[in-house]
mmCIF file of C-alpha atoms and ligand atoms in Angstrom:
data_model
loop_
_atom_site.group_PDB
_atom_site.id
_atom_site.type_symbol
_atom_site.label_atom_id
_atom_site.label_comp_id
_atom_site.label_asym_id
_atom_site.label_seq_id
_atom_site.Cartn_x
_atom_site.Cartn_y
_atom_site.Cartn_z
ATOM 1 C CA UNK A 163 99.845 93.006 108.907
ATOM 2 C CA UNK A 164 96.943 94.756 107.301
ATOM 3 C CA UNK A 165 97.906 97.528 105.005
ATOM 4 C CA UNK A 166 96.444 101.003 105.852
ATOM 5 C CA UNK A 167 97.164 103.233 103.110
ATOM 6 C CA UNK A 168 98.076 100.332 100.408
ATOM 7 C CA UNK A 169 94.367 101.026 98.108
ATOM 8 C CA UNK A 170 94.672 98.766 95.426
ATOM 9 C CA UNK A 171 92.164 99.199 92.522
ATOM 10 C CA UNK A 172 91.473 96.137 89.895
ATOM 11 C CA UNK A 173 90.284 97.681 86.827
ATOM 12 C CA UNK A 174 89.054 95.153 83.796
ATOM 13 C CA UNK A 175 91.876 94.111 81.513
ATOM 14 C CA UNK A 176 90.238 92.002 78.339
ATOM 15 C CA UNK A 177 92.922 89.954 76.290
ATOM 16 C CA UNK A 178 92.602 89.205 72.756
ATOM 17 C CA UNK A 179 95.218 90.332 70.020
ATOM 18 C CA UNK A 180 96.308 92.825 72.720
ATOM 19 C CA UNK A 181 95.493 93.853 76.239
ATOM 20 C CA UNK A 182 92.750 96.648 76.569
ATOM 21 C CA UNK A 183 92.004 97.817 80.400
ATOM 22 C CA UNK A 184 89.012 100.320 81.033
ATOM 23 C CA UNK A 185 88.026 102.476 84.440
ATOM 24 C CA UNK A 186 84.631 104.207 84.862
ATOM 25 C CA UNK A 187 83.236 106.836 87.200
ATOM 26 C CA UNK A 188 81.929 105.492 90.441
ATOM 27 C CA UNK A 189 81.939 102.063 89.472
ATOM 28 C CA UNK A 190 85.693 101.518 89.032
ATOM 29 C CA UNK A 191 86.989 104.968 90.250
ATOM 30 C CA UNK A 192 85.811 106.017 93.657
ATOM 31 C CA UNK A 193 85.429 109.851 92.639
ATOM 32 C CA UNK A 194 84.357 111.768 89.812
ATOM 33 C CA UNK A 195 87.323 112.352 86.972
ATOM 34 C CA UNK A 196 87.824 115.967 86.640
ATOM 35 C CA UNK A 197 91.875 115.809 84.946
ATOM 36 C CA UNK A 198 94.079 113.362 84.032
ATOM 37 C CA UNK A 199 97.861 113.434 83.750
ATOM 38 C CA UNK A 200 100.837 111.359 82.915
ATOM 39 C CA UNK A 201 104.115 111.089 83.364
ATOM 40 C CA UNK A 202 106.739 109.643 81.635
ATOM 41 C CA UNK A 203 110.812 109.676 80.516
ATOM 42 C CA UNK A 204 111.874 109.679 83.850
ATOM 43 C CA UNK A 205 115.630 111.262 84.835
ATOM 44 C CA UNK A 206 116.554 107.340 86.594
ATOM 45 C CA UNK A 207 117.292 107.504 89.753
ATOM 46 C CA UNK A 208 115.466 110.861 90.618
ATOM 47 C CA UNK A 209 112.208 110.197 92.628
ATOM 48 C CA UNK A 210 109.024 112.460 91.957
ATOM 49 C CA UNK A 211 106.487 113.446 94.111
ATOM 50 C CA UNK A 212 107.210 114.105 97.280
ATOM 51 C CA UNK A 213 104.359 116.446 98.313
ATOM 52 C CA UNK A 214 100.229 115.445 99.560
ATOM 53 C CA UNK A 215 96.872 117.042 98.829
ATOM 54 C CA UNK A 216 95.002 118.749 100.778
ATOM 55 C CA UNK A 217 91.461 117.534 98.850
ATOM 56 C CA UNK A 218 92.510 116.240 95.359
ATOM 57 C CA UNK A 219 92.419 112.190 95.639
ATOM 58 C CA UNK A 220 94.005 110.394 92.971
ATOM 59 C CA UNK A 221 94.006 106.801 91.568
ATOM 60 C CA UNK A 222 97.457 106.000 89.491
ATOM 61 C CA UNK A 223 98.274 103.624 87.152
ATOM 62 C CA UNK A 224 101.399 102.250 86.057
ATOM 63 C CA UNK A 225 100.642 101.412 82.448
ATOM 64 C CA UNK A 226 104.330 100.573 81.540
ATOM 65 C CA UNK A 227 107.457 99.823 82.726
ATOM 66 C CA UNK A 228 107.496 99.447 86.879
ATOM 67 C CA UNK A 229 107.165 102.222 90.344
ATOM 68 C CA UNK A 230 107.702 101.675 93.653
ATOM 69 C CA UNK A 231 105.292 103.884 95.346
ATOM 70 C CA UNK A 232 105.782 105.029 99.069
ATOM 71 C CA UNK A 233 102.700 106.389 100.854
ATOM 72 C CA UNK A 234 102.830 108.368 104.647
ATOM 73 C CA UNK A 235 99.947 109.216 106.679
ATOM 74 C CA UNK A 236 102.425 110.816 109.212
ATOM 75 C CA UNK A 237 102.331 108.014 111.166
ATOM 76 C CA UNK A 238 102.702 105.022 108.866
ATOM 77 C CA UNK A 239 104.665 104.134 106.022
ATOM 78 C CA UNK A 240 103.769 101.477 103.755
ATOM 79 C CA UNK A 241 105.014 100.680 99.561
ATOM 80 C CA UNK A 242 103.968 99.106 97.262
ATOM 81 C CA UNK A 243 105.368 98.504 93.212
ATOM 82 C CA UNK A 244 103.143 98.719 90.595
ATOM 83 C CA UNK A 245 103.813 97.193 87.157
ATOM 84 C CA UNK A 246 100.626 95.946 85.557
ATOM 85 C CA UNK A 247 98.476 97.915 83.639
ATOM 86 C CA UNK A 248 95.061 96.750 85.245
ATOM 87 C CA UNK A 249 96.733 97.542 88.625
ATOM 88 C CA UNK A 250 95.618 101.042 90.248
ATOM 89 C CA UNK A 251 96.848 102.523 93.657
ATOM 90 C CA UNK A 252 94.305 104.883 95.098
ATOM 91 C CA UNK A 253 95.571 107.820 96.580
ATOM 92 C CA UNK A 254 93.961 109.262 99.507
ATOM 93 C CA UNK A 255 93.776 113.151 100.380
ATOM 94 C CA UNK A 256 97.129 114.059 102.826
ATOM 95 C CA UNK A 257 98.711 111.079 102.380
ATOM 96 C CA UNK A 258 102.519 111.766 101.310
ATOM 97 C CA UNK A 259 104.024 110.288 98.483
ATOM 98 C CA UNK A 260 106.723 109.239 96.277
ATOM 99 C CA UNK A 261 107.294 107.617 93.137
ATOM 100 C CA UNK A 262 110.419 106.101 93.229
ATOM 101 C CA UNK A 263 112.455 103.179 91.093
ATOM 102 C CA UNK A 264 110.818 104.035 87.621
ATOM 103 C CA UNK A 265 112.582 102.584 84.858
ATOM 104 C CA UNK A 266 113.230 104.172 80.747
ATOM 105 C CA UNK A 267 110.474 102.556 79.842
ATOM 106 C CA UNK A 268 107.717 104.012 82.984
ATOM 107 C CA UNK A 269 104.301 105.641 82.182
ATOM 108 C CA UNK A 270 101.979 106.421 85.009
ATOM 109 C CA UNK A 271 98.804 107.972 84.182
ATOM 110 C CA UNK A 272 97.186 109.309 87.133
ATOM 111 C CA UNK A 273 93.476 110.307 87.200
ATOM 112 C CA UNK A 274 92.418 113.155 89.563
ATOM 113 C CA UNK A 275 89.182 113.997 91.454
ATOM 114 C CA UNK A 276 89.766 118.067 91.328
ATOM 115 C CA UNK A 277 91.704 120.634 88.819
ATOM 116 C CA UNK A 278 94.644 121.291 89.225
ATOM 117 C CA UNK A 279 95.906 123.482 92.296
ATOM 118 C CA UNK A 280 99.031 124.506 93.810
ATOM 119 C CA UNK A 281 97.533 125.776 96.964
ATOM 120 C CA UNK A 282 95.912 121.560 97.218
ATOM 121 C CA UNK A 283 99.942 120.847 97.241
ATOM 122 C CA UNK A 284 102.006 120.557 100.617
ATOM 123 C CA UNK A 285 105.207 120.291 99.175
ATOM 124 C CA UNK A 286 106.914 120.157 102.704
ATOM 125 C CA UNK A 287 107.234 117.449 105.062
ATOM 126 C CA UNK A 288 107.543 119.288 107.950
ATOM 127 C CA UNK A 289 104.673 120.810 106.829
ATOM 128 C CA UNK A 290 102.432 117.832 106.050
ATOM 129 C CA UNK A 291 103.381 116.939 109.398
ATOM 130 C CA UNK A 292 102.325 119.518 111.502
ATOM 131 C CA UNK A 293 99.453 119.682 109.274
ATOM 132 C CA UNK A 294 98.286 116.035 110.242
ATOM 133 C CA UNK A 295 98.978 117.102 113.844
ATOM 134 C CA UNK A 296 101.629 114.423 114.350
ATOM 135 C CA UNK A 297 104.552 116.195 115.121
HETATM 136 P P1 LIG B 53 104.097 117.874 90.233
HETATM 137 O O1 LIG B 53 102.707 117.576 90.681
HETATM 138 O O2 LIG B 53 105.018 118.486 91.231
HETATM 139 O O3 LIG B 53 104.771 116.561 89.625
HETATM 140 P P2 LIG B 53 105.152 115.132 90.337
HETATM 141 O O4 LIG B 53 104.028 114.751 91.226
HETATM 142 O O5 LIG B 53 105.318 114.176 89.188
HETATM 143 O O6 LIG B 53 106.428 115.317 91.086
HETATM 144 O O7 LIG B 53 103.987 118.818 88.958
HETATM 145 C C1 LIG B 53 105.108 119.175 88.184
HETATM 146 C C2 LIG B 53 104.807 120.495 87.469
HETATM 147 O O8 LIG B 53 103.686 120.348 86.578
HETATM 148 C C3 LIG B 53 104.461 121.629 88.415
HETATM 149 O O9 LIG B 53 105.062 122.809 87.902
HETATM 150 C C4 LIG B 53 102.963 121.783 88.301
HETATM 151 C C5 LIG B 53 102.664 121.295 86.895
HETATM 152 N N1 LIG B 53 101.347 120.629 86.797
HETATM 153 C C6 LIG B 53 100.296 121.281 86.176
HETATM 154 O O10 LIG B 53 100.405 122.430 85.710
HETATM 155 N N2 LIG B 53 99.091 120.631 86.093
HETATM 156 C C7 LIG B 53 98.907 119.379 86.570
HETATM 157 O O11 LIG B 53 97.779 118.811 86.468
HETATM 158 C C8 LIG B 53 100.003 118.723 87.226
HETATM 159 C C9 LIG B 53 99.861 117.355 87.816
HETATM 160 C C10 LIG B 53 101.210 119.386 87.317
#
């Protein structure tokens, strides 16, 4: 079956004494950059998360260690793990998600279309529900 919210993004890696993986506006990225973030040291076990945007679209990379990443529309569910550096997920506006399964050694850097926001957030399903009208 044909994933609906699974975006994956190939970004260049080049190999020679090390890897080296690059992203650029528009051409790799489907949005201009305006903030990036990253995450890292994860409590195991605990998932992060848990919340869509309203606007903000993001695409996130695992650049070490591994996540299983669980996207909602509302109506569908679909995951997806990302371990490889050259491997992006984009992340559509009001889709719900979680990052779950990350290991000691998991970095995700995430790149952002918009500032940060908390009124972008909905932190609540409920809320995200209603919100996508699918009650
Ligand atoms: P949050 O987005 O909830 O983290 P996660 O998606 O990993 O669960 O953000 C955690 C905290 O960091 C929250 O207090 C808001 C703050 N924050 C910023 O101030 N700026 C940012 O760009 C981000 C992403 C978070």
């Amino acid at each position: 079956m044909k994933n609906k919210l699974i975006k994956i993004i190939k970004i260049p890696r080049i190999e020679d004494d090390c890897y080296l993986c690059f992203a650029e506006n528009n051409k790799h990225i489907p949005f201009k950059i305006k903030r990036i973030f990253y995450i890292g040291l994860p409590v195991l076990g605990l998932s992060r998360g848990k919340h869509a945007h309203r606007k903000n679209k993001q695409v996130l990379f695992c650049i070490q260690g591994k996540v299983r990443m669980v996207l909602d529309n509302g109506k569908d569910r679909e995951e997806v793990i990302l371990d490889r550096p050259e491997t992006g997920l984009f992340l559509d506006k009001m889709v719900w998600h979680e990052m779950c399964d990350m290991d000691e050694k998991t970095i995700l850097l995430v790149l952002a279309s918009d500032f940060y926001d908390e009124k972008d957030y909905i932190r609540n399903y409920k809320k995200f529900l209603q919100v996508t009208n699918r009650k």
